[in-house]
mmCIF file of C-alpha atoms in Angstrom:
data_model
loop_
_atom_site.group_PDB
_atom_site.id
_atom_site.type_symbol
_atom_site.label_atom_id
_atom_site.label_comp_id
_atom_site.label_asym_id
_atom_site.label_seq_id
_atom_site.Cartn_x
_atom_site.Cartn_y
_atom_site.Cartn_z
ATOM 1 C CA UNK A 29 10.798 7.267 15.554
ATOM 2 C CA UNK A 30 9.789 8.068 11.837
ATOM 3 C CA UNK A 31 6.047 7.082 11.445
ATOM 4 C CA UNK A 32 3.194 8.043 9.784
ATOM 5 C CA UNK A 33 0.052 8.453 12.427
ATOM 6 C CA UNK A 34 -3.483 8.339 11.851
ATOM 7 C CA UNK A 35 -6.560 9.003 13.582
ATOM 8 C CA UNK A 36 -9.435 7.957 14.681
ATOM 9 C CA UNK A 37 -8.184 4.087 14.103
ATOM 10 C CA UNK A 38 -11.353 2.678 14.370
ATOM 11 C CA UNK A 39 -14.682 4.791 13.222
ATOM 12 C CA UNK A 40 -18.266 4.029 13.386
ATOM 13 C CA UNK A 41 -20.811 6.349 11.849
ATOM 14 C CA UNK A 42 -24.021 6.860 10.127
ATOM 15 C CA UNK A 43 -25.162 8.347 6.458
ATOM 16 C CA UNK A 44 -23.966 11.553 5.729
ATOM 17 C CA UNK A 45 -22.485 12.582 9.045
ATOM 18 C CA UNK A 46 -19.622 14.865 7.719
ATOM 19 C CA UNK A 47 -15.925 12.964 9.115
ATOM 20 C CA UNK A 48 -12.151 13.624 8.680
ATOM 21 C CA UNK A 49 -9.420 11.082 8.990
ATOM 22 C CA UNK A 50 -6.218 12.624 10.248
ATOM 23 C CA UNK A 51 -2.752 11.840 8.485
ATOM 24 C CA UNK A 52 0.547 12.914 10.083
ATOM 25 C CA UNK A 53 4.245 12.273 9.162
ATOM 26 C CA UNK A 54 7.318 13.358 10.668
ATOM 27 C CA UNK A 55 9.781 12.516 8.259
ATOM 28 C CA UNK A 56 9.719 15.223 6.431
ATOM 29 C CA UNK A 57 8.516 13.819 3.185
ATOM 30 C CA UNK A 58 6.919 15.632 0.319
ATOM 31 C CA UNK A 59 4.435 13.418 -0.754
ATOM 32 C CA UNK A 60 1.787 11.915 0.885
ATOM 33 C CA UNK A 61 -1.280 9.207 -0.063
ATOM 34 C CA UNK A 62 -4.283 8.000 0.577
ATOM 35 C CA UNK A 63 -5.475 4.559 -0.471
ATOM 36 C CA UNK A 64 -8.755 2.083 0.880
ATOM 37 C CA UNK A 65 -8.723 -1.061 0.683
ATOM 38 C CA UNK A 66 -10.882 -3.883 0.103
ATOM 39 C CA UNK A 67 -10.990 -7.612 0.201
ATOM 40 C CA UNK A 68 -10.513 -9.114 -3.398
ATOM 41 C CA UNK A 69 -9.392 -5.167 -4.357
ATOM 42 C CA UNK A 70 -6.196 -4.626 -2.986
ATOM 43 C CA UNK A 71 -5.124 -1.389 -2.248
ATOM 44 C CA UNK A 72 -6.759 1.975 -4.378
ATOM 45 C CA UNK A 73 -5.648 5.336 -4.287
ATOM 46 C CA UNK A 74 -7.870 8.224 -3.475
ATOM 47 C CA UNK A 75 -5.732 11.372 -3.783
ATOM 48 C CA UNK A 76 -2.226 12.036 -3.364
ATOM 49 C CA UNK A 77 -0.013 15.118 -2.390
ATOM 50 C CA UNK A 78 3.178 16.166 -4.054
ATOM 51 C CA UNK A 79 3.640 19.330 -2.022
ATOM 52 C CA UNK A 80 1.923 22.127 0.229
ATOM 53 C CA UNK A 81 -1.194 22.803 -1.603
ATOM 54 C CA UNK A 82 -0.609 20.850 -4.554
ATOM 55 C CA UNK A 83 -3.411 17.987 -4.552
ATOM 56 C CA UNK A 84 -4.272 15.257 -7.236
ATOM 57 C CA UNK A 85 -6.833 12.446 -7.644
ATOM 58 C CA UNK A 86 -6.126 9.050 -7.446
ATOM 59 C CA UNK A 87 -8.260 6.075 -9.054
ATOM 60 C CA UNK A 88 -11.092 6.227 -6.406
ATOM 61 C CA UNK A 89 -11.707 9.846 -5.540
ATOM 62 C CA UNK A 90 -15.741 10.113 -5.918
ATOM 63 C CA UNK A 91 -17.078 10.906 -2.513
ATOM 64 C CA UNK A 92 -13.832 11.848 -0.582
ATOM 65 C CA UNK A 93 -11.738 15.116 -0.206
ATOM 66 C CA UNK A 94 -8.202 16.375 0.657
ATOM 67 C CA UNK A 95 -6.031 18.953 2.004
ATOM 68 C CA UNK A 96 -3.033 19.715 1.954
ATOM 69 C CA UNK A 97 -2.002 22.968 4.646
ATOM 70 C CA UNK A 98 1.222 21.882 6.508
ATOM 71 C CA UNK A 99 4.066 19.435 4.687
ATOM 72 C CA UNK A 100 3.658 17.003 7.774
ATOM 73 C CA UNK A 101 -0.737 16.332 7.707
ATOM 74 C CA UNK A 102 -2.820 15.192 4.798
ATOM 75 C CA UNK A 103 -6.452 15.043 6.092
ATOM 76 C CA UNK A 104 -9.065 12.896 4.623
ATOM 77 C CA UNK A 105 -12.391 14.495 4.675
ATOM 78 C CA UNK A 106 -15.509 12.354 3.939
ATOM 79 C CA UNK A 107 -18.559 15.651 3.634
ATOM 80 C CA UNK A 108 -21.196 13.255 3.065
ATOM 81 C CA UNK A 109 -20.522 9.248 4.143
ATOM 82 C CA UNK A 110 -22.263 6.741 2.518
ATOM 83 C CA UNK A 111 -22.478 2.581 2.964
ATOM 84 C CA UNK A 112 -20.416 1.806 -0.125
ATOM 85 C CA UNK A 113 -17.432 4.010 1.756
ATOM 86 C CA UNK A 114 -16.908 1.464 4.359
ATOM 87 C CA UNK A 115 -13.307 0.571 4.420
ATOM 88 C CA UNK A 116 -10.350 0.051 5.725
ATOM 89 C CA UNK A 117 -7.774 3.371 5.004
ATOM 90 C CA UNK A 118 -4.367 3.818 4.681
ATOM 91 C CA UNK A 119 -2.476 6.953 4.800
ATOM 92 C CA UNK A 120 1.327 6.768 3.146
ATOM 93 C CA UNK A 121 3.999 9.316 2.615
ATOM 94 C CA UNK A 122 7.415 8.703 0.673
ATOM 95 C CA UNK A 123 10.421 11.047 -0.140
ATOM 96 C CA UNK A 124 10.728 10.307 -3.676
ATOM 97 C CA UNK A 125 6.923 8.775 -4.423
ATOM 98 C CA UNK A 126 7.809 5.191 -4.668
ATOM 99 C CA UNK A 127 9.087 4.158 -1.782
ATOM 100 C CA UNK A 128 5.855 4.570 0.184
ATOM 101 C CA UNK A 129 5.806 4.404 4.239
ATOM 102 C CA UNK A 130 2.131 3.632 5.473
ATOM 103 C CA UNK A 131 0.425 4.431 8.718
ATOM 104 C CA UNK A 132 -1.271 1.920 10.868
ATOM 105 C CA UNK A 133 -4.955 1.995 9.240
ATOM 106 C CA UNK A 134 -8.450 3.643 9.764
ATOM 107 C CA UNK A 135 -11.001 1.170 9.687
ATOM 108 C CA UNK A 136 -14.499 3.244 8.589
ATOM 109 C CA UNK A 137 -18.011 2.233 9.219
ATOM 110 C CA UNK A 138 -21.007 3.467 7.727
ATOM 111 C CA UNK A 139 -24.047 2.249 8.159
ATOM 112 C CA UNK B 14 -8.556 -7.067 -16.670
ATOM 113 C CA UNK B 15 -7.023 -5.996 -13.602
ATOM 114 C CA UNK B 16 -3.331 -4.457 -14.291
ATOM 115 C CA UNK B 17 -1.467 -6.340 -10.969
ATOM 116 C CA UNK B 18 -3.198 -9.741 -10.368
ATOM 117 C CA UNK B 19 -1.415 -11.646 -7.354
ATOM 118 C CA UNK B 20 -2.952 -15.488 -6.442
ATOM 119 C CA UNK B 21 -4.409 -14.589 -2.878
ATOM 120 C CA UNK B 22 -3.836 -17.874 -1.736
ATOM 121 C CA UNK B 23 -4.053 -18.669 0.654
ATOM 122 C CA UNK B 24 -0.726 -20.679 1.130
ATOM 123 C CA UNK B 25 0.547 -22.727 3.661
ATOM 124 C CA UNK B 26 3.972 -24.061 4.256
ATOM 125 C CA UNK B 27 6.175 -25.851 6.924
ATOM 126 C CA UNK B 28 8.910 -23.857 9.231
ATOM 127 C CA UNK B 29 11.861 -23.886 6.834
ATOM 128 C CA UNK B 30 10.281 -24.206 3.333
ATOM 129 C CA UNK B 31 10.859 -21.901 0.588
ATOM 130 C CA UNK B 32 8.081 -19.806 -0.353
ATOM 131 C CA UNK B 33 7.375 -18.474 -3.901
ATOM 132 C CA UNK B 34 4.408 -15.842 -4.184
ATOM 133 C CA UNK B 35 4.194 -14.540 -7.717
ATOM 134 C CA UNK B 36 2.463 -11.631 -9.397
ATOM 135 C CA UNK B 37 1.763 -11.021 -13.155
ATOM 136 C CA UNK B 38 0.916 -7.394 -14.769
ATOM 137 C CA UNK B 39 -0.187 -6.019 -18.012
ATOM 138 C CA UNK B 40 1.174 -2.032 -17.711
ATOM 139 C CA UNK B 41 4.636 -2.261 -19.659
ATOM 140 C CA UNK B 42 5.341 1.669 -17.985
ATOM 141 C CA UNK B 43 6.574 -0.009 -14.680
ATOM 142 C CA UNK B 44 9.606 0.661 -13.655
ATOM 143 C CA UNK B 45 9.839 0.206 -9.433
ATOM 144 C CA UNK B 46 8.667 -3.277 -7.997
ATOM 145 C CA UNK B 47 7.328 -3.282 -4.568
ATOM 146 C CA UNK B 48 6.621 -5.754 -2.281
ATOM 147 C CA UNK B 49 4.812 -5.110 1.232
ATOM 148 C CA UNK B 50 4.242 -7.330 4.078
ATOM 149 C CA UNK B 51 1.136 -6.925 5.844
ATOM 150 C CA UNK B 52 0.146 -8.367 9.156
ATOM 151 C CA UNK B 53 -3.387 -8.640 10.472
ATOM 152 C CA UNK B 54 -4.629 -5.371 11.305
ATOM 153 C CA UNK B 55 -1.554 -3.678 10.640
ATOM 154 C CA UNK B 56 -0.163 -1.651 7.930
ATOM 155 C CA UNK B 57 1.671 -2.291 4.865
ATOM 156 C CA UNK B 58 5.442 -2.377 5.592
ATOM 157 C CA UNK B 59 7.505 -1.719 3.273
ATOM 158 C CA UNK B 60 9.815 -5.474 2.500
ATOM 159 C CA UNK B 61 12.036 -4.720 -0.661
ATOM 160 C CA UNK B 62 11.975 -3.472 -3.998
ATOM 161 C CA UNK B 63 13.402 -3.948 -8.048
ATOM 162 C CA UNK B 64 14.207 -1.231 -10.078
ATOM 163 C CA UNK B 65 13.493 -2.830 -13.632
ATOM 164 C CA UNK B 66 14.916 -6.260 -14.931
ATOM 165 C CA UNK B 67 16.596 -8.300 -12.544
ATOM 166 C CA UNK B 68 17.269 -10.104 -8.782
ATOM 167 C CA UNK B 69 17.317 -8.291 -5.536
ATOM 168 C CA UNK B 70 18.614 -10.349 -2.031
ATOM 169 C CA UNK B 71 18.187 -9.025 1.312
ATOM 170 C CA UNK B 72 18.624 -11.710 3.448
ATOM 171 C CA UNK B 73 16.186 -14.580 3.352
ATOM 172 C CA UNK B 74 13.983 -12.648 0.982
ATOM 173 C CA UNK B 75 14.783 -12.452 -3.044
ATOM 174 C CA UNK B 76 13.060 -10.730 -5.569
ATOM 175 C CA UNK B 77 12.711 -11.145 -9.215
ATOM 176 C CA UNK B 78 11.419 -8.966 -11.911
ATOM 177 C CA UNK B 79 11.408 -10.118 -15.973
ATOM 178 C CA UNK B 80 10.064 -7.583 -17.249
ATOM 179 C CA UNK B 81 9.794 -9.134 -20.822
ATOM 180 C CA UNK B 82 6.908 -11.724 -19.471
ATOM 181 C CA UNK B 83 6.140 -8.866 -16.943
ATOM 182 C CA UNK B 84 6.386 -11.640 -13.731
ATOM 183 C CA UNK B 85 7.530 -10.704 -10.264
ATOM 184 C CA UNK B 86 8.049 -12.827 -8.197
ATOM 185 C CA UNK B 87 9.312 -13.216 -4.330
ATOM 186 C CA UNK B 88 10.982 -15.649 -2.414
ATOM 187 C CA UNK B 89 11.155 -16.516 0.938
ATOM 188 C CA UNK B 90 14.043 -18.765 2.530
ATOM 189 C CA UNK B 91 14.225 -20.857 5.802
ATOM 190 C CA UNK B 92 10.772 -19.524 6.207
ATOM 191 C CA UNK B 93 9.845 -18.708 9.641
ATOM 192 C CA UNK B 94 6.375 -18.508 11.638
ATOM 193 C CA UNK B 95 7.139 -14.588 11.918
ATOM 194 C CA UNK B 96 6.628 -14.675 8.309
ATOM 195 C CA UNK B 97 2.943 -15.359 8.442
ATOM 196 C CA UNK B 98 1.205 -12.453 6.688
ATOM 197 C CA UNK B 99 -0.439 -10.984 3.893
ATOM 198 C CA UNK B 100 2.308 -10.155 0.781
ATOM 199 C CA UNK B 101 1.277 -7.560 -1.479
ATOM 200 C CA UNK B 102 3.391 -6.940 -5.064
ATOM 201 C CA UNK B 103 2.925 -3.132 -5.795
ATOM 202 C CA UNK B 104 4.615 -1.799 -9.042
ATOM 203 C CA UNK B 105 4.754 1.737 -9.550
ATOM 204 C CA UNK B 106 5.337 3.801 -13.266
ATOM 205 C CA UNK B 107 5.866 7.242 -12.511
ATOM 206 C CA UNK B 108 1.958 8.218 -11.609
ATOM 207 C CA UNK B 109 2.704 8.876 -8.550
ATOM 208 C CA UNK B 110 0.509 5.739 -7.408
ATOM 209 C CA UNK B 111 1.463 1.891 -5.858
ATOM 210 C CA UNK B 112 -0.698 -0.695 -8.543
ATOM 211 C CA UNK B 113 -1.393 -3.330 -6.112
ATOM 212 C CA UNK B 114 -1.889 -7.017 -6.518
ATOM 213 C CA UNK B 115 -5.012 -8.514 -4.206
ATOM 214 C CA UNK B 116 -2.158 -10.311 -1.507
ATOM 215 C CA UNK B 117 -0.985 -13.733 -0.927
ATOM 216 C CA UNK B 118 -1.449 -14.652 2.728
ATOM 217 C CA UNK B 119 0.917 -17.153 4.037
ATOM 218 C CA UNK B 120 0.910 -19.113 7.021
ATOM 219 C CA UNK B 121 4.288 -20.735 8.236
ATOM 220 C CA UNK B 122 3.551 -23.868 10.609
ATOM 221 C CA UNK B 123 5.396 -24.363 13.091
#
């Protein structure tokens, strides 16, 4: 079944407790997202992938960082959590950028 | 002023009404029109799309861009109680990002 996994799904931490947020794909798609979102905000983009090691920021990339190692996993690495970072996260790949294919959702909290 | 803005509702309709959920935008560079579905505590799934000016029908759902007002709008037919969720408009311009409206969430009575 094409899907895009993440994990943990649910996440409870404290302060500055480094985390990472796991993204996988197996479609085979070049590009890959992340976005948060918020109630009354919609969905915001963090950073985005258009390759193997090719890594850009989105609208909302203070605080948060990326790789990008393997085509199929786009990691979400939070060095430093804070309060304001508490969030619900989507992960999203797509073959031609548009059409965007999300994952089921990380919901973060830092207290 | 945000660049998507989507009334988030909430709406609430009777098994078999139409539904209409609208969004307006400011960013003339659009070119793809997206709209998600979004149930609670899921992800969002990907409904149908525009490219540019015009109608789109895929089955009970249609969706209309005009470009020249910049309004997109989406309509549901024979709406069903499955339909209940959260609708999100997403146009995209080529920076490799979604714009997203807020949501409408709808609630089909049975």
């Amino acid at each position: 079944e094409a899907q895009v996994t993440q994990n943990p799904r649910y996440l409870i931490t404290v302060t500055g407790k480094k985390l990472t947020v796991t993204c996988s794909q197996n479609m085979n798609h070049e590009y890959m997202s992340w976005y948060r979102q918020d109630p009354g905000l919609g969905l915001r983009q963090i950073y985005y992938s258009m390759n193997v090691e090719v890594t850009d920021k989105g609208d909302v990339p203070e605080g948060y960082k990326v790789s990008r190692k393997e085509k199929r996993n786009f990691p979400l690495i939070l060095e430093s959590p804070s309060p304001n970072q508490t969030s619900l996260y989507f992960c999203a790949s797509s073959l031609n950028t548009y059409e965007q294919y999300f994952g089921p959702g990380t919901r973060l909290t830092v207290t | 002023q945000k660049e998507v803005e989507q009334d988030p509702g909430p709406l609430s309709v009777p098994e078999g009404a139409i539904v209409s959920l609208n969004c307006t935008y400011s960013n003339s560079a659009f070119q793809y029109f997206m709209w998600y579905r979004q149930y609670s505590r899921k992800g969002p799934e990907l409904l149908m799309y525009t490219y540019s000016s015009g109608n789109k029908e895929d089955g009970r759902f249609t969706a209309q861009v005009d470009k020249s007002s910049k309004y997109i709008s989406l309509f549901i037919r024979d709406s069903q109680p499955s339909d209940s969720a959260t609708y999100l408009c997403a146009p995209y311009s080529n920076d490799y990002k979604l714009s997203f409206g807020a949501g409408t969430t709808v609630t089909v009575r049975a």
